[in-house]
mmCIF file of C-alpha atoms and ligand atoms in Angstrom:
data_model
loop_
_atom_site.group_PDB
_atom_site.id
_atom_site.type_symbol
_atom_site.label_atom_id
_atom_site.label_comp_id
_atom_site.label_asym_id
_atom_site.label_seq_id
_atom_site.Cartn_x
_atom_site.Cartn_y
_atom_site.Cartn_z
ATOM 1 C CA MET A 1 0.251 -0.125 -0.331
ATOM 2 C CA LYS A 2 1.572 3.718 -0.815
ATOM 3 C CA LEU A 3 1.114 6.465 1.758
ATOM 4 C CA PHE A 4 -0.021 9.504 0.611
ATOM 5 C CA VAL A 5 -0.164 12.632 2.992
ATOM 6 C CA ASP A 6 -3.599 14.326 3.120
ATOM 7 C CA THR A 7 -2.785 18.058 3.476
ATOM 8 C CA ALA A 8 -2.407 21.381 1.707
ATOM 9 C CA ASP A 9 0.128 22.893 3.982
ATOM 10 C CA LEU A 10 3.213 23.539 2.297
ATOM 11 C CA ASN A 11 5.344 22.732 5.623
ATOM 12 C CA GLU A 12 3.755 20.127 6.271
ATOM 13 C CA ILE A 13 4.320 19.254 2.723
ATOM 14 C CA ARG A 14 7.984 19.650 2.809
ATOM 15 C CA GLU A 15 8.283 17.670 6.319
ATOM 16 C CA ALA A 16 6.287 14.541 4.563
ATOM 17 C CA ALA A 17 8.871 14.485 1.456
ATOM 18 C CA SER A 18 12.017 14.439 4.095
ATOM 19 C CA LEU A 19 10.456 11.503 5.507
ATOM 20 C CA GLY A 20 11.179 8.719 2.622
ATOM 21 C CA VAL A 21 7.699 6.981 2.935
ATOM 22 C CA ILE A 22 5.487 9.564 1.602
ATOM 23 C CA SER A 23 4.635 8.810 -2.129
ATOM 24 C CA GLY A 24 1.843 11.473 -3.138
ATOM 25 C CA VAL A 25 -0.333 14.435 -2.057
ATOM 26 C CA THR A 26 -4.063 15.103 -2.031
ATOM 27 C CA THR A 27 -5.495 18.074 -1.149
ATOM 28 C CA ASN A 28 -8.964 19.297 -1.038
ATOM 29 C CA PRO A 29 -11.419 22.504 -0.920
ATOM 30 C CA THR A 30 -11.080 22.856 2.968
ATOM 31 C CA LEU A 31 -7.618 21.911 3.187
ATOM 32 C CA LEU A 32 -6.258 24.656 0.867
ATOM 33 C CA ALA A 33 -8.656 27.219 2.591
ATOM 34 C CA LYS A 34 -6.830 26.097 5.918
ATOM 35 C CA THR A 35 -3.717 27.512 4.417
ATOM 36 C CA GLY A 36 -4.873 30.887 3.767
ATOM 37 C CA ASN A 37 -3.253 31.639 0.634
ATOM 38 C CA GLY A 38 -5.681 32.901 -1.741
ATOM 39 C CA ASN A 39 -3.090 31.629 -4.707
ATOM 40 C CA VAL A 40 -4.220 28.090 -5.116
ATOM 41 C CA LYS A 41 -2.427 27.462 -8.280
ATOM 42 C CA ALA A 42 1.190 28.723 -6.605
ATOM 43 C CA THR A 43 0.733 26.481 -3.624
ATOM 44 C CA ILE A 44 -0.298 23.574 -5.772
ATOM 45 C CA GLN A 45 2.703 24.163 -8.214
ATOM 46 C CA GLU A 46 5.047 24.595 -5.061
ATOM 47 C CA ILE A 47 3.559 21.102 -3.620
ATOM 48 C CA CYS A 48 4.029 19.128 -7.677
ATOM 49 C CA GLN A 49 8.132 20.693 -7.456
ATOM 50 C CA ILE A 50 8.468 18.858 -3.704
ATOM 51 C CA PHE A 51 6.314 15.836 -4.753
ATOM 52 C CA PRO A 52 7.908 16.384 -8.556
ATOM 53 C CA ASN A 53 7.155 12.739 -9.383
ATOM 54 C CA ALA A 54 4.388 11.773 -7.498
ATOM 55 C CA PRO A 55 0.263 11.885 -7.831
ATOM 56 C CA VAL A 56 -1.116 15.391 -6.539
ATOM 57 C CA SER A 57 -4.836 15.695 -6.302
ATOM 58 C CA MET A 58 -6.293 19.048 -6.914
ATOM 59 C CA GLU A 59 -10.139 19.387 -6.740
ATOM 60 C CA VAL A 60 -12.724 20.720 -8.830
ATOM 61 C CA ILE A 61 -15.731 22.806 -7.377
ATOM 62 C CA SER A 62 -18.111 23.425 -10.245
ATOM 63 C CA ASP A 63 -21.229 21.610 -10.066
ATOM 64 C CA ASP A 64 -21.641 20.462 -14.139
ATOM 65 C CA ALA A 65 -19.662 18.161 -16.123
ATOM 66 C CA GLU A 66 -18.890 20.532 -18.501
ATOM 67 C CA GLY A 67 -17.452 23.397 -16.006
ATOM 68 C CA MET A 68 -15.447 20.487 -13.895
ATOM 69 C CA ILE A 69 -13.799 19.309 -17.361
ATOM 70 C CA ARG A 70 -13.210 22.900 -18.303
ATOM 71 C CA GLU A 71 -11.185 23.093 -14.796
ATOM 72 C CA GLY A 72 -9.423 19.394 -14.821
ATOM 73 C CA VAL A 73 -7.913 20.347 -18.092
ATOM 74 C CA ASP A 74 -6.729 23.628 -16.887
ATOM 75 C CA PHE A 75 -5.261 22.232 -13.548
ATOM 76 C CA THR A 76 -3.132 19.904 -16.051
ATOM 77 C CA THR A 77 -1.425 22.852 -17.242
ATOM 78 C CA TRP A 78 -0.084 23.829 -13.852
ATOM 79 C CA ALA A 79 1.961 20.718 -13.436
ATOM 80 C CA SER A 80 2.236 17.147 -15.581
ATOM 81 C CA ASN A 81 1.408 15.163 -12.349
ATOM 82 C CA ILE A 82 -1.699 16.536 -11.003
ATOM 83 C CA TYR A 83 -4.681 14.631 -10.639
ATOM 84 C CA VAL A 84 -7.697 15.864 -11.095
ATOM 85 C CA LYS A 85 -9.873 15.211 -8.046
ATOM 86 C CA ILE A 86 -14.167 15.095 -8.896
ATOM 87 C CA PRO A 87 -16.775 14.598 -6.463
ATOM 88 C CA PHE A 88 -18.754 11.327 -7.142
ATOM 89 C CA GLY A 89 -22.230 12.343 -8.420
ATOM 90 C CA VAL A 90 -24.010 11.997 -12.187
ATOM 91 C CA GLU A 91 -22.053 15.282 -13.593
ATOM 92 C CA GLY A 92 -18.807 14.097 -11.634
ATOM 93 C CA MET A 93 -18.776 10.737 -13.724
ATOM 94 C CA LYS A 94 -19.790 12.327 -17.131
ATOM 95 C CA ALA A 95 -16.229 14.563 -15.976
ATOM 96 C CA VAL A 96 -14.323 11.738 -15.331
ATOM 97 C CA SER A 97 -15.097 9.206 -18.568
ATOM 98 C CA ALA A 98 -14.138 12.299 -20.324
ATOM 99 C CA LEU A 99 -11.233 13.554 -18.644
ATOM 100 C CA THR A 100 -10.055 9.757 -18.729
ATOM 101 C CA ALA A 101 -10.264 9.655 -22.766
ATOM 102 C CA LYS A 102 -8.206 12.906 -23.131
ATOM 103 C CA GLY A 103 -5.779 10.786 -20.951
ATOM 104 C CA ILE A 104 -6.002 13.138 -18.021
ATOM 105 C CA LYS A 105 -5.841 11.053 -14.475
ATOM 106 C CA THR A 106 -8.668 11.197 -12.061
ATOM 107 C CA ASN A 107 -9.211 10.827 -8.257
ATOM 108 C CA VAL A 108 -13.272 10.456 -7.672
ATOM 109 C CA THR A 109 -13.938 11.751 -4.155
ATOM 110 C CA LEU A 110 -16.698 11.566 -1.652
ATOM 111 C CA VAL A 111 -17.172 7.768 -2.308
ATOM 112 C CA PHE A 112 -18.850 5.994 0.883
ATOM 113 C CA SER A 113 -20.240 2.810 -1.094
ATOM 114 C CA PRO A 114 -19.586 -0.104 -3.132
ATOM 115 C CA ALA A 115 -22.073 0.786 -5.887
ATOM 116 C CA GLN A 116 -20.539 4.295 -6.298
ATOM 117 C CA ALA A 117 -17.412 2.730 -6.201
ATOM 118 C CA LEU A 118 -18.376 0.650 -9.395
ATOM 119 C CA LEU A 119 -19.868 3.367 -10.765
ATOM 120 C CA ALA A 120 -16.093 5.506 -10.517
ATOM 121 C CA ALA A 121 -14.326 2.455 -12.007
ATOM 122 C CA SER A 122 -16.691 2.391 -15.098
ATOM 123 C CA ALA A 123 -16.148 5.734 -15.190
ATOM 124 C CA GLY A 124 -12.297 5.302 -15.721
ATOM 125 C CA ALA A 125 -10.862 6.887 -12.167
ATOM 126 C CA SER A 126 -7.613 6.807 -11.566
ATOM 127 C CA PHE A 127 -8.174 6.609 -7.670
ATOM 128 C CA ILE A 128 -11.334 6.292 -5.744
ATOM 129 C CA SER A 129 -11.343 8.061 -2.493
ATOM 130 C CA THR A 130 -13.237 6.287 0.133
ATOM 131 C CA PHE A 131 -13.764 7.967 2.871
ATOM 132 C CA VAL A 132 -13.282 5.825 6.091
ATOM 133 C CA GLY A 133 -13.500 8.522 8.775
ATOM 134 C CA ARG A 134 -16.680 10.060 7.781
ATOM 135 C CA LEU A 135 -18.495 6.593 7.430
ATOM 136 C CA ASP A 136 -17.234 6.112 11.502
ATOM 137 C CA ASP A 137 -18.355 9.566 12.171
ATOM 138 C CA ILE A 138 -22.060 8.488 11.468
ATOM 139 C CA GLY A 139 -21.772 5.272 13.301
ATOM 140 C CA HIS A 140 -21.256 3.044 10.190
ATOM 141 C CA ASP A 141 -18.017 0.599 9.669
ATOM 142 C CA GLY A 142 -15.421 2.500 7.245
ATOM 143 C CA LEU A 143 -13.153 -0.062 6.691
ATOM 144 C CA THR A 144 -16.212 -2.714 6.493
ATOM 145 C CA ALA A 145 -17.149 -0.179 3.473
ATOM 146 C CA THR A 146 -14.031 -0.137 2.095
ATOM 147 C CA ALA A 147 -12.873 -3.519 2.138
ATOM 148 C CA GLU A 148 -16.163 -4.098 0.378
ATOM 149 C CA ILE A 149 -14.889 -2.152 -2.530
ATOM 150 C CA VAL A 150 -11.643 -3.434 -2.785
ATOM 151 C CA GLU A 151 -12.982 -7.120 -2.351
ATOM 152 C CA LEU A 152 -15.543 -5.804 -5.057
ATOM 153 C CA LEU A 153 -13.055 -4.413 -7.506
ATOM 154 C CA GLY A 154 -10.570 -6.790 -6.941
ATOM 155 C CA ASN A 155 -13.209 -9.286 -9.045
ATOM 156 C CA TYR A 156 -12.368 -7.395 -12.623
ATOM 157 C CA ASP A 157 -9.736 -5.870 -14.053
ATOM 158 C CA PHE A 158 -10.294 -2.296 -14.079
ATOM 159 C CA ASN A 159 -7.672 0.175 -13.544
ATOM 160 C CA SER A 160 -8.581 1.764 -10.288
ATOM 161 C CA GLU A 161 -6.857 1.906 -7.261
ATOM 162 C CA VAL A 162 -8.705 2.278 -3.864
ATOM 163 C CA LEU A 163 -7.188 4.978 -1.815
ATOM 164 C CA ALA A 164 -8.410 4.900 1.944
ATOM 165 C CA ALA A 165 -9.463 8.701 2.708
ATOM 166 C CA SER A 166 -10.549 10.446 5.575
ATOM 167 C CA ILE A 167 -8.162 8.806 7.808
ATOM 168 C CA ARG A 168 -8.565 9.376 11.315
ATOM 169 C CA HIS A 169 -5.681 7.694 13.747
ATOM 170 C CA PRO A 170 -2.981 4.928 12.529
ATOM 171 C CA LEU A 171 -5.355 1.693 12.981
ATOM 172 C CA HIS A 172 -7.315 3.391 10.172
ATOM 173 C CA VAL A 173 -3.895 3.141 8.075
ATOM 174 C CA VAL A 174 -3.387 -0.490 9.432
ATOM 175 C CA GLN A 175 -6.555 -1.879 8.771
ATOM 176 C CA ALA A 176 -6.616 -0.159 5.521
ATOM 177 C CA ALA A 177 -3.806 -2.162 4.270
ATOM 178 C CA GLN A 178 -4.981 -5.391 5.828
ATOM 179 C CA ALA A 179 -8.363 -4.652 3.437
ATOM 180 C CA GLY A 180 -6.113 -4.368 0.443
ATOM 181 C CA CYS A 181 -6.376 -0.971 -0.394
ATOM 182 C CA ASP A 182 -3.820 0.656 -2.876
ATOM 183 C CA ILE A 183 -3.258 3.891 -1.562
ATOM 184 C CA ALA A 184 -4.002 5.472 2.201
ATOM 185 C CA THR A 185 -3.495 9.336 2.176
ATOM 186 C CA ILE A 186 -3.056 10.533 5.898
ATOM 187 C CA PRO A 187 -3.019 13.578 7.992
ATOM 188 C CA MET A 188 0.482 14.827 9.149
ATOM 189 C CA LYS A 189 -0.576 14.134 12.781
ATOM 190 C CA VAL A 190 -1.525 10.829 11.852
ATOM 191 C CA ILE A 191 1.556 10.219 10.078
ATOM 192 C CA LYS A 192 3.690 11.038 12.790
ATOM 193 C CA GLN A 193 1.467 8.883 15.389
ATOM 194 C CA LEU A 194 2.352 5.684 12.969
ATOM 195 C CA TYR A 195 6.057 5.808 13.855
ATOM 196 C CA LYS A 196 5.694 5.672 17.962
ATOM 197 C CA HIS A 197 5.351 2.874 20.204
ATOM 198 C CA PRO A 198 6.279 2.909 23.781
ATOM 199 C CA LEU A 199 8.746 -0.132 23.569
ATOM 200 C CA THR A 200 10.756 1.136 20.675
ATOM 201 C CA GLU A 201 11.296 4.178 22.632
ATOM 202 C CA SER A 202 12.092 2.366 26.020
ATOM 203 C CA GLY A 203 14.214 0.085 24.009
ATOM 204 C CA ILE A 204 16.540 2.359 22.124
ATOM 205 C CA ALA A 205 16.836 4.274 25.972
ATOM 206 C CA SER A 206 17.936 1.184 27.606
ATOM 207 C CA PHE A 207 20.488 0.374 24.720
ATOM 208 C CA LYS A 208 21.979 3.689 25.099
ATOM 209 C CA LYS A 209 22.653 3.136 28.963
ATOM 210 C CA ASP A 210 24.021 -0.066 28.419
ATOM 211 C CA TRP A 211 26.385 1.429 25.939
ATOM 212 C CA GLU A 212 27.132 4.110 27.426
ATOM 213 C CA ALA A 213 27.911 2.169 30.545
ATOM 214 C CA PHE A 214 30.158 -0.581 28.441
ATOM 215 C CA ASN A 215 31.781 2.283 26.692
ATOM 216 C CA THR A 216 32.715 3.760 29.709
ATOM 217 C CA VAL A 217 34.645 0.828 31.296
ATOM 218 C CA ILE A 218 36.465 0.306 27.459
ATOM 219 C CA VAL A 219 37.989 4.073 27.887
HETATM 220 O O1 G3P B 301 -8.999 15.336 1.728
HETATM 221 C C1 G3P B 301 -10.051 13.838 1.703
HETATM 222 C C2 G3P B 301 -10.137 13.338 3.034
HETATM 223 O O2 G3P B 301 -8.820 12.444 3.319
HETATM 224 C C3 G3P B 301 -10.729 14.360 3.938
HETATM 225 O O3 G3P B 301 -11.393 13.823 4.622
HETATM 226 O O4 G3P B 301 -13.056 13.076 6.618
HETATM 227 O O5 G3P B 301 -10.229 14.386 7.248
HETATM 228 O O6 G3P B 301 -12.067 15.520 5.454
HETATM 229 P P1 G3P B 301 -11.807 14.351 6.324
#
């Protein structure tokens, strides 16, 4: 499973790039608004320079297929590694089909059910973003729905990759991998939590303590 970072914050993007384990970036209108930078094109172009050979998702805001297609084609002039993020829906799938025909990569977002995932894959989506956390937030089991999507699409040779999104904690990441997701896009806070284990930290401390005691003897 590939690990992406889910943010538009340039400092977080630079930190994620330095870790050596992150291979892509997803943004959305909320994450871009949080940066407070009104020059969205410049922000996305900067992200694409920090991750030059990795998928970087930029979401359309139009409601109709024509507008989504127009936006998506424009995004591809910003950088060569942009994936056009399209909210699921009738108009969205029309746009995904048209953009796919133009050879433009897409990320279908706000997917919550196997039925939606089947339609997104049929439209030619490159990524299908299933929102685990938001399903959990309303008392549904986000990972079960995601596992069902992975299983359903795995029966056929669709070109779509399942991207676990709306990740709330490290267990979501582990469970997404266990479910066979192709990608998980993770907030920086959760990425940092993935590294932590008390036994690793205490083990390092005791190795250092024992070595310093031993080293003292040698010297
Ligand atoms: O960016 C897509 C998705 O990961 C955002 O999910 O629920 O954290 O807003 P959420």
